[in-house]
PDB file of C-alpha atoms in Angstrom:
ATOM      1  CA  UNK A   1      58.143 134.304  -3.012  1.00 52.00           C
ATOM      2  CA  UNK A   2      61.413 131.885  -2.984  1.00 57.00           C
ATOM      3  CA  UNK A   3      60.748 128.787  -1.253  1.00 57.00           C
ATOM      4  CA  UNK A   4      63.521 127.627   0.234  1.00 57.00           C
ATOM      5  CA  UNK A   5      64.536 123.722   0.249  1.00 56.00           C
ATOM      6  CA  UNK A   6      66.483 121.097   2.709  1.00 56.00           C
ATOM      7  CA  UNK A   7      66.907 117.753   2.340  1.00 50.00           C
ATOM      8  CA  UNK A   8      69.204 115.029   4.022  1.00 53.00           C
ATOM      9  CA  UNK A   9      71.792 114.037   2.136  1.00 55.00           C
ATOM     10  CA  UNK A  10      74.552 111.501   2.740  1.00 55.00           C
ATOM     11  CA  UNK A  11      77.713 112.609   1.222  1.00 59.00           C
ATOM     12  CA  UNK A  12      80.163 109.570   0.442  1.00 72.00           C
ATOM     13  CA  UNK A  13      83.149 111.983  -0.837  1.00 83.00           C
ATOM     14  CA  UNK A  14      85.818 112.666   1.962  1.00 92.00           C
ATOM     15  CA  UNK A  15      88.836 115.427   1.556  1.00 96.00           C
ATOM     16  CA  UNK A  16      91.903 115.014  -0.286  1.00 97.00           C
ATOM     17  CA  UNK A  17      93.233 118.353   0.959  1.00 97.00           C
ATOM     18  CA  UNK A  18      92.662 121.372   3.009  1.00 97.00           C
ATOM     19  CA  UNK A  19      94.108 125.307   1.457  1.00 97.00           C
ATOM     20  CA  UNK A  20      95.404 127.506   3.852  1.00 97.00           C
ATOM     21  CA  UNK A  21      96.134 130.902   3.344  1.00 96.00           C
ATOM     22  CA  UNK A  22      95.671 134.291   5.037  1.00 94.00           C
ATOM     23  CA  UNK A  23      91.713 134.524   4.082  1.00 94.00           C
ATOM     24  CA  UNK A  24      90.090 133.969   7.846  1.00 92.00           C
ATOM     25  CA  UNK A  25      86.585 135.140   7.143  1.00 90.00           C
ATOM     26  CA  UNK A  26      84.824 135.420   3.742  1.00 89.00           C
ATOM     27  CA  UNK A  27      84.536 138.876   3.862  1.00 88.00           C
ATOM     28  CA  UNK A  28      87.567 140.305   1.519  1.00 88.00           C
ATOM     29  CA  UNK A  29      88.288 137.455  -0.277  1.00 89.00           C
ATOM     30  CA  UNK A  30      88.524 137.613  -3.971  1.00 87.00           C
ATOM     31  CA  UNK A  31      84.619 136.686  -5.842  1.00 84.00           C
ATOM     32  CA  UNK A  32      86.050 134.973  -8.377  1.00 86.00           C
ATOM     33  CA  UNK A  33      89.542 132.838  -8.585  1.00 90.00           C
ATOM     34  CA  UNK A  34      92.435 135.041 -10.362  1.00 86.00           C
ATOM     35  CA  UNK A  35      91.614 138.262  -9.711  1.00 87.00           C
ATOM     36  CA  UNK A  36      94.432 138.683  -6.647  1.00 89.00           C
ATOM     37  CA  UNK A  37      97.110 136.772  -7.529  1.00 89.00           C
ATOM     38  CA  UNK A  38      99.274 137.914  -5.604  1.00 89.00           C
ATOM     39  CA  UNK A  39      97.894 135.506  -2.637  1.00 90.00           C
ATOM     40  CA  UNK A  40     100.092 132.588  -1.961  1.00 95.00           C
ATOM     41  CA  UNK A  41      97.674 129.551  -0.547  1.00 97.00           C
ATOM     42  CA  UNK A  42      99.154 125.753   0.282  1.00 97.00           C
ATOM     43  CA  UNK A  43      97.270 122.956  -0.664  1.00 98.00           C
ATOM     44  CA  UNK A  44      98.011 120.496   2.357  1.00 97.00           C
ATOM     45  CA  UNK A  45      97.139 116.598   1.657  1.00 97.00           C
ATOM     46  CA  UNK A  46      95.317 114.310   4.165  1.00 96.00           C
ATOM     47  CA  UNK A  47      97.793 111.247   4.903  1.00 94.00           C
ATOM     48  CA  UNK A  48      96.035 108.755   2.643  1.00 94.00           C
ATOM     49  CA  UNK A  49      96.869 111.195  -0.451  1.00 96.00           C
ATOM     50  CA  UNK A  50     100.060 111.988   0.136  1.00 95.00           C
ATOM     51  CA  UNK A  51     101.569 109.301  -2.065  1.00 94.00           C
ATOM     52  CA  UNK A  52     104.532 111.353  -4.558  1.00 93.00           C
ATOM     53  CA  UNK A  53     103.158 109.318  -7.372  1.00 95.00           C
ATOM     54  CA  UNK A  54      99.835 110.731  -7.404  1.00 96.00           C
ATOM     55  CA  UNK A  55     101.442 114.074  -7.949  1.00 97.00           C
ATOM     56  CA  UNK A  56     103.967 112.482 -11.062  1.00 96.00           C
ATOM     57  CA  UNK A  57     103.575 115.356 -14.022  1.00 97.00           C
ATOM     58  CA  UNK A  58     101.544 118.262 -12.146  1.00 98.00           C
ATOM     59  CA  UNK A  59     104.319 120.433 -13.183  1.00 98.00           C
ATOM     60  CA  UNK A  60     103.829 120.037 -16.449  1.00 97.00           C
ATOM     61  CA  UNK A  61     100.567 122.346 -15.822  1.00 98.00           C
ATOM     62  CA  UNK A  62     100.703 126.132 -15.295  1.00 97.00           C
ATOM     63  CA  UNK A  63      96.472 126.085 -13.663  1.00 98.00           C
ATOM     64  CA  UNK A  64      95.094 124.092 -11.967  1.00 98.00           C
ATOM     65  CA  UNK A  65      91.107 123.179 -11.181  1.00 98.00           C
ATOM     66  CA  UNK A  66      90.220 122.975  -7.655  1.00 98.00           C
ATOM     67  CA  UNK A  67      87.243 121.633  -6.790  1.00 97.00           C
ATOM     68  CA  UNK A  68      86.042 122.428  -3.037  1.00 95.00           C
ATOM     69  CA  UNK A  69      83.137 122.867  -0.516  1.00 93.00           C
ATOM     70  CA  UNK A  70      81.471 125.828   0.634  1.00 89.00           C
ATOM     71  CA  UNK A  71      82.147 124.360   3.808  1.00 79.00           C
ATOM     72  CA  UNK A  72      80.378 127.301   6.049  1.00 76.00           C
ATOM     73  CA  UNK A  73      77.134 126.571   4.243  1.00 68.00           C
ATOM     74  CA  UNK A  74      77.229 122.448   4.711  1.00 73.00           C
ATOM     75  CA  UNK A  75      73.670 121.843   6.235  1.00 70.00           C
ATOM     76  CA  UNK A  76      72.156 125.020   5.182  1.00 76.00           C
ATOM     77  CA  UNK A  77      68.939 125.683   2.921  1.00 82.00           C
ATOM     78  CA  UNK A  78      69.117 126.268  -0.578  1.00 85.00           C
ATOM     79  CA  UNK A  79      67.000 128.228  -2.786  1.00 86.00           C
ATOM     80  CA  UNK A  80      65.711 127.801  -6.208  1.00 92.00           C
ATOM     81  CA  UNK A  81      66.630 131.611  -6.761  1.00 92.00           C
ATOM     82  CA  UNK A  82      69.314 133.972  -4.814  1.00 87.00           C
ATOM     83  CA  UNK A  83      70.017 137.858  -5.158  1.00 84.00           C
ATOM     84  CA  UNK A  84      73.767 138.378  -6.242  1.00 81.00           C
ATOM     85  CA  UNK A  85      75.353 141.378  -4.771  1.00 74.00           C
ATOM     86  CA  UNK A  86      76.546 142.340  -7.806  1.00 73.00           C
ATOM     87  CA  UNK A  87      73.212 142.843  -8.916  1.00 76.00           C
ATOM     88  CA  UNK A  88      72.220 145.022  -5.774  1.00 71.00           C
ATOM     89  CA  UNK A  89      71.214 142.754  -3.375  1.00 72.00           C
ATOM     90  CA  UNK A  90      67.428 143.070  -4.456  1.00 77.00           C
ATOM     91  CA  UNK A  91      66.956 141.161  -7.791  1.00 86.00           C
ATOM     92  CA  UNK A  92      67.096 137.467  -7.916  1.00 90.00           C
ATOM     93  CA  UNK A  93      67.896 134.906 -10.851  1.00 90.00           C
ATOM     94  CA  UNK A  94      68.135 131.278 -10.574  1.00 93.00           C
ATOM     95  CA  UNK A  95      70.649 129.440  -8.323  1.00 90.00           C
ATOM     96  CA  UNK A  96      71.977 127.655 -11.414  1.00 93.00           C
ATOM     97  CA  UNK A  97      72.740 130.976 -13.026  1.00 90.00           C
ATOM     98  CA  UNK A  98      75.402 131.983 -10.458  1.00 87.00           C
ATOM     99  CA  UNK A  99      78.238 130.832  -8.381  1.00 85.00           C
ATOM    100  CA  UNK A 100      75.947 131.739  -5.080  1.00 84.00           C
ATOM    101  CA  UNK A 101      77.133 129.351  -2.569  1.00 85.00           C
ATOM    102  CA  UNK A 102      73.527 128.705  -1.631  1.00 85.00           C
ATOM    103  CA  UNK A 103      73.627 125.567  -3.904  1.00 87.00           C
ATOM    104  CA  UNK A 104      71.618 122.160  -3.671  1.00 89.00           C
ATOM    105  CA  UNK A 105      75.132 120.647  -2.847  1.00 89.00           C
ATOM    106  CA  UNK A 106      77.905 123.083  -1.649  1.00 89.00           C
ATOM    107  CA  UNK A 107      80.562 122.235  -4.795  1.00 92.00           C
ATOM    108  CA  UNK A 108      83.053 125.661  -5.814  1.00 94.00           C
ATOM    109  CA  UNK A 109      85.422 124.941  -8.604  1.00 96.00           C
ATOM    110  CA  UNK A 110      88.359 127.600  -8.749  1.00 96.00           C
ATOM    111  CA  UNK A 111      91.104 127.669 -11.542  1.00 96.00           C
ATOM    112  CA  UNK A 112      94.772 129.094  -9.508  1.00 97.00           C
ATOM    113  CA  UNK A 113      98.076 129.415 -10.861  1.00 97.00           C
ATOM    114  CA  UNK A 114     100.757 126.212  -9.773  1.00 98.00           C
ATOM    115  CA  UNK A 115     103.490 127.970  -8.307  1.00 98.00           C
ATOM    116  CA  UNK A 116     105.473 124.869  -6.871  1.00 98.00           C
ATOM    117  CA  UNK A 117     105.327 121.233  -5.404  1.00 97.00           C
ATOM    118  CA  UNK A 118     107.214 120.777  -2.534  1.00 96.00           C
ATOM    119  CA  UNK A 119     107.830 118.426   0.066  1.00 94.00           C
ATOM    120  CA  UNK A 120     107.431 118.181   3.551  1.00 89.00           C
ATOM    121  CA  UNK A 121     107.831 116.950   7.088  1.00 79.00           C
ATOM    122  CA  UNK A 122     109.365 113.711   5.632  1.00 77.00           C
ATOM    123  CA  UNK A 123     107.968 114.035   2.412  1.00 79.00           C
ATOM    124  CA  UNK A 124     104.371 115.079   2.476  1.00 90.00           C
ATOM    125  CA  UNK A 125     103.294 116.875  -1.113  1.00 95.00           C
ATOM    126  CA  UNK A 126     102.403 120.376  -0.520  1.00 97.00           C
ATOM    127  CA  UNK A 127     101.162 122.455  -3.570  1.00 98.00           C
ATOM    128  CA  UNK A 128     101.871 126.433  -3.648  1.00 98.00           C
ATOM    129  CA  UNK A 129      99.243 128.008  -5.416  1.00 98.00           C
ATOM    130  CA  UNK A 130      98.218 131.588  -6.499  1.00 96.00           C
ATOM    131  CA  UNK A 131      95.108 133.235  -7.081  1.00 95.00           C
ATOM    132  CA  UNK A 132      93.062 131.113  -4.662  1.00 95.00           C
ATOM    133  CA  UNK A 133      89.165 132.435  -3.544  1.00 94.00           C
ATOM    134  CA  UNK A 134      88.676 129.841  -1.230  1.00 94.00           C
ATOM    135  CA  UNK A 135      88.682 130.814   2.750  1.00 95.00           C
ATOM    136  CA  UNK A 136      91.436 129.528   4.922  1.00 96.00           C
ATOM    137  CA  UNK A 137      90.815 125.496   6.261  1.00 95.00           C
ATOM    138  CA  UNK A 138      88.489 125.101   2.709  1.00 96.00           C
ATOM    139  CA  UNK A 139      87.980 121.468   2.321  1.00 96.00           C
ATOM    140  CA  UNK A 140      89.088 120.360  -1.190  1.00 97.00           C
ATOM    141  CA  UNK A 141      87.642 117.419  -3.132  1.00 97.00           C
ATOM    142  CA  UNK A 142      89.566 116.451  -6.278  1.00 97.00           C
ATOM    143  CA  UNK A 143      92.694 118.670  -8.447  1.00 98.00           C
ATOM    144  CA  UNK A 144      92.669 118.614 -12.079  1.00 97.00           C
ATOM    145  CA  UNK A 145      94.707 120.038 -14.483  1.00 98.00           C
ATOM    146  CA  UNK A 146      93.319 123.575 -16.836  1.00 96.00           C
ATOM    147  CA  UNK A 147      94.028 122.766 -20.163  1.00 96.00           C
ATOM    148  CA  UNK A 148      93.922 126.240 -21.913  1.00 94.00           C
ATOM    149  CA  UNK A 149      92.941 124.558 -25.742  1.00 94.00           C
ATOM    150  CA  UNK A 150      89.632 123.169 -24.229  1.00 95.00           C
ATOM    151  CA  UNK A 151      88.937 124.975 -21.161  1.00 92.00           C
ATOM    152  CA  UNK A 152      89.450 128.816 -22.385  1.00 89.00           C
ATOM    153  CA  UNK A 153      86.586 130.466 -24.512  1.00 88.00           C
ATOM    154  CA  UNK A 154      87.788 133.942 -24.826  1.00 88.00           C
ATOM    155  CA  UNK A 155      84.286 135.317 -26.516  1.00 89.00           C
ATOM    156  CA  UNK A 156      81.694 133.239 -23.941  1.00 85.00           C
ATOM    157  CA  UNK A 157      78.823 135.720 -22.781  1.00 86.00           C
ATOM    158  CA  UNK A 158      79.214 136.541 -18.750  1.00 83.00           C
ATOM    159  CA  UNK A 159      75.661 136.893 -18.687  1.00 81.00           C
ATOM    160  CA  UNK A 160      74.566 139.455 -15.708  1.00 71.00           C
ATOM    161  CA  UNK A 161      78.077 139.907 -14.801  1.00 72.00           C
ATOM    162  CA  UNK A 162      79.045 141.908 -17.822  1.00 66.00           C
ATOM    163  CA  UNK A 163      77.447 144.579 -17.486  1.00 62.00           C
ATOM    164  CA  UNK A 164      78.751 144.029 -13.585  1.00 59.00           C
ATOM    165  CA  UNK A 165      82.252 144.321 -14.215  1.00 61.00           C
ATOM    166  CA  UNK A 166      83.759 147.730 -12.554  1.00 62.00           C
ATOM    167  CA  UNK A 167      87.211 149.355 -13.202  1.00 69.00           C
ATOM    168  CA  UNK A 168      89.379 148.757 -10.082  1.00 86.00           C
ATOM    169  CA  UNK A 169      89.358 151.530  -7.192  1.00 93.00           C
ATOM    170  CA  UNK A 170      92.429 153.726  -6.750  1.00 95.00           C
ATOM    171  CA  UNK A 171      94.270 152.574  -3.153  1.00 96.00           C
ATOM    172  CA  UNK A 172      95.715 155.041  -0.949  1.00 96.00           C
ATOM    173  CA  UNK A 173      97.153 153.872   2.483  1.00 96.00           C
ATOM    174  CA  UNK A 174      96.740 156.863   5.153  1.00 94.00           C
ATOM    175  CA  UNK A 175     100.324 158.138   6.348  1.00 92.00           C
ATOM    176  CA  UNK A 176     102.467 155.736   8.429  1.00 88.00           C
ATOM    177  CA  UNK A 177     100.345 152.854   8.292  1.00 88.00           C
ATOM    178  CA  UNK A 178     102.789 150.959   5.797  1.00 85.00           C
ATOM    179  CA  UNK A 179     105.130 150.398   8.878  1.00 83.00           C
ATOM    180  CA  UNK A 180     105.721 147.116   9.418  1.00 84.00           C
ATOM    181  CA  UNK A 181     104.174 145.497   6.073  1.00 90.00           C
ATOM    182  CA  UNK A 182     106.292 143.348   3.734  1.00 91.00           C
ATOM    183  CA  UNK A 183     106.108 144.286   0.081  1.00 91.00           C
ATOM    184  CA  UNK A 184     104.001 141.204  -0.282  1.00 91.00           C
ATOM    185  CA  UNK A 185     101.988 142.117   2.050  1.00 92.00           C
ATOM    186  CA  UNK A 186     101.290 145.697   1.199  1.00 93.00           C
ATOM    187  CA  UNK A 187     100.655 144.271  -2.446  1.00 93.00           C
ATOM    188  CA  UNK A 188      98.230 141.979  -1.715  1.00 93.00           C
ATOM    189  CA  UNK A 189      96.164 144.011   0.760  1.00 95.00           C
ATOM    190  CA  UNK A 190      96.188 147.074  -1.943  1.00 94.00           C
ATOM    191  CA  UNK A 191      95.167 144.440  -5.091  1.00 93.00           C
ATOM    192  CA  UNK A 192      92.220 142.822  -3.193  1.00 93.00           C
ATOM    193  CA  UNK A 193      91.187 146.106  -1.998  1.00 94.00           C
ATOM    194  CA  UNK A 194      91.341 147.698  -5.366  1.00 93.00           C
ATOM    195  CA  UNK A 195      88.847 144.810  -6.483  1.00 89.00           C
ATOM    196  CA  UNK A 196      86.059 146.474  -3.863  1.00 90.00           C
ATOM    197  CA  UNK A 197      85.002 143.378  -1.756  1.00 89.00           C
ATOM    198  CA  UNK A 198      81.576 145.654  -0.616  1.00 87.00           C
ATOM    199  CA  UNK A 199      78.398 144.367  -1.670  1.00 79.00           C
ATOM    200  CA  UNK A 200      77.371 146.611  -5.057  1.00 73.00           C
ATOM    201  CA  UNK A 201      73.992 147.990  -2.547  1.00 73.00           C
ATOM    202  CA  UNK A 202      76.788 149.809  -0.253  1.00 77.00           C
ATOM    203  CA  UNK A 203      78.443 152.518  -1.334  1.00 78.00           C
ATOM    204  CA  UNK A 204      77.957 154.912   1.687  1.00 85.00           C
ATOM    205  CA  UNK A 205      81.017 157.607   1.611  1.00 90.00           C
ATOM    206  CA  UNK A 206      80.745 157.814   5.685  1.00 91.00           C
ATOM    207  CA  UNK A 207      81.129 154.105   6.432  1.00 94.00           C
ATOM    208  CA  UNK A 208      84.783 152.519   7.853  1.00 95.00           C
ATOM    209  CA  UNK A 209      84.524 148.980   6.519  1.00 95.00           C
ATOM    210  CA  UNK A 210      87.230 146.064   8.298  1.00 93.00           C
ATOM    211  CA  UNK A 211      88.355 143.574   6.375  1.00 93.00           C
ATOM    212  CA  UNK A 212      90.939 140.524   8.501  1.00 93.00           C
ATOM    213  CA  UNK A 213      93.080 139.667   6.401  1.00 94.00           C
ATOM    214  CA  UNK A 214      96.215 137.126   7.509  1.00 92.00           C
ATOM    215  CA  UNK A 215      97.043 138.524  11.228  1.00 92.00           C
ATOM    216  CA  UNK A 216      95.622 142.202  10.700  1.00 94.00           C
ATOM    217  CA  UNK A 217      92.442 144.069  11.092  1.00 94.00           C
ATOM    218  CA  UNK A 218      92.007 146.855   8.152  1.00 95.00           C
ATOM    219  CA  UNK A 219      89.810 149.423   8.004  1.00 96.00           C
ATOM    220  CA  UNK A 220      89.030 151.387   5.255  1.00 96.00           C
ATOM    221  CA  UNK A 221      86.429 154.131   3.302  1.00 95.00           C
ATOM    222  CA  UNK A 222      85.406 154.711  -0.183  1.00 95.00           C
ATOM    223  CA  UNK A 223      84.703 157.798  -1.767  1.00 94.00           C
ATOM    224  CA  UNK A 224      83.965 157.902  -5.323  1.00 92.00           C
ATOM    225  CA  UNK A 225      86.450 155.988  -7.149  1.00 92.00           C
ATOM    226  CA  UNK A 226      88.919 156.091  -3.965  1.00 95.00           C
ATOM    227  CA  UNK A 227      89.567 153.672  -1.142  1.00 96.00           C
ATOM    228  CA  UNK A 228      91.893 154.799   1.454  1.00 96.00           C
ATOM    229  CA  UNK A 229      92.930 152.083   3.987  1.00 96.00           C
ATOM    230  CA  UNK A 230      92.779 154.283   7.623  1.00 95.00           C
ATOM    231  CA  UNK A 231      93.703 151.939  10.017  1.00 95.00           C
ATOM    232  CA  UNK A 232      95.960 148.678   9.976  1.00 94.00           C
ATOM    233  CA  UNK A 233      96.332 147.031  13.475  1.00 92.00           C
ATOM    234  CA  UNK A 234      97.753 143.426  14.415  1.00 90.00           C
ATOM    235  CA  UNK A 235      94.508 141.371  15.649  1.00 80.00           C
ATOM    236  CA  UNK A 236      93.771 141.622  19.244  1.00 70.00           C
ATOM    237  CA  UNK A 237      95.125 145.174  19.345  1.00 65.00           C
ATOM    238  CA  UNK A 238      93.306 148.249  19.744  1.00 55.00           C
TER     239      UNK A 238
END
């Protein structure tokens, strides 16, 4: 038996930023920075960080680090062990061997593409990233620069998430329910819904899954190597 552990903490750190993007609940968003990068974020700075010359040479970079807070677990219990879904829900492994947000302190550390820095409403920094897995309102702590000769190790082990990785599911959308999507839009919903955000323990050929995503509700179903989306409705509509 896990025993779980909570202890008060006083945490001194304060935002720099908060991401915003079309992520509004953590179900559907991408398990690991990269994957869908076709989703646009903005990084928007608090006022006391918005000074241009903290943000002299960040073009120079093509990634960026972002390190953040698993904000909807602040003040939760952690455990000393956790049971990744990629391993079926049922077989745990130590906290320190995964990216489980159920961490002694709440720290996620993505790596997204720098589209652009612009400026404004008179002349706050605003940095366009890709490739984001952070939900929408994410506090982030501190942005540093990926530096590919240091940071890259094409032949490091993945551990339990080798064997883990899956070939992306073929996405159909059901007829007529295109109408009304950008490009963008219907390329981002099909890419993160190639990547399968269920749990690896559900794979039940019956079950309509939703997944929000921006200002729609999508439902979907899986059959073997399949997904076909079945329903896409604005939110609030039936």
């Amino acid at each position: 038996m896990d025993t779980k552990i909570k202890k008060e903490k006083k945490n001194d750190f304060s935002p720099i930023a908060h991401i915003h993007n079309a992520f509004v609940t953590k179900f559907g968003i991408p398990r690991q920075s990269g994957i869908v990068d076709e989703v646009i974020s903005r990084v928007e700075f608090e006022k006391e960080y918005q000074d241009p010359n903290a943000f002299r040479g960040i073009l120079g970079y093509s990634h960026l680090w972002l390190l953040w807070e698993f904000s909807e677990h602040r003040g939760k219990s952690w455990s000393p062990t956790v049971k990744p879904p990629r391993l079926g829900g049922n077989t745990r492994v130590g906290v320190f061997a995964t990216r489980s947000p159920f961490r002694p302190n709440p720290i996620g550390l993505s790596c997204v593409r720098l589209l652009d820095l612009v400026f404004e409403k008179e002349n706050c920094p605003v940095l366009l990233v890709a490739g984001a897995d952070l939900m929408d309102g994410t506090p982030i702590y501190d942005i540093k620069p990926y530096l590919a000769y240091t940071d890259s190790h094409p032949d490091a082990r993945g551990g339990f998430t080798d064997p883990c990785q899956k070939q992306k599911l073929k996405v159909h959308f059901a007829p007529g329910i295109q109408e009304g999507l950008s490009s963008e839009e219907r390329m981002a919903i099909s890419n993160l819904l190639a990547a399968d955000p269920r749990p690896a323990y559900q794979d039940d050929e019956n079950r309509i899954y939703g997944m929000a995503y921006a200002q729609y509700d999508i439902r979907f179903f899986v059959r073997g190597e399949d997904l076909t989306i079945c329903e896409i409705v604005l939110r609030g509509e039936k």
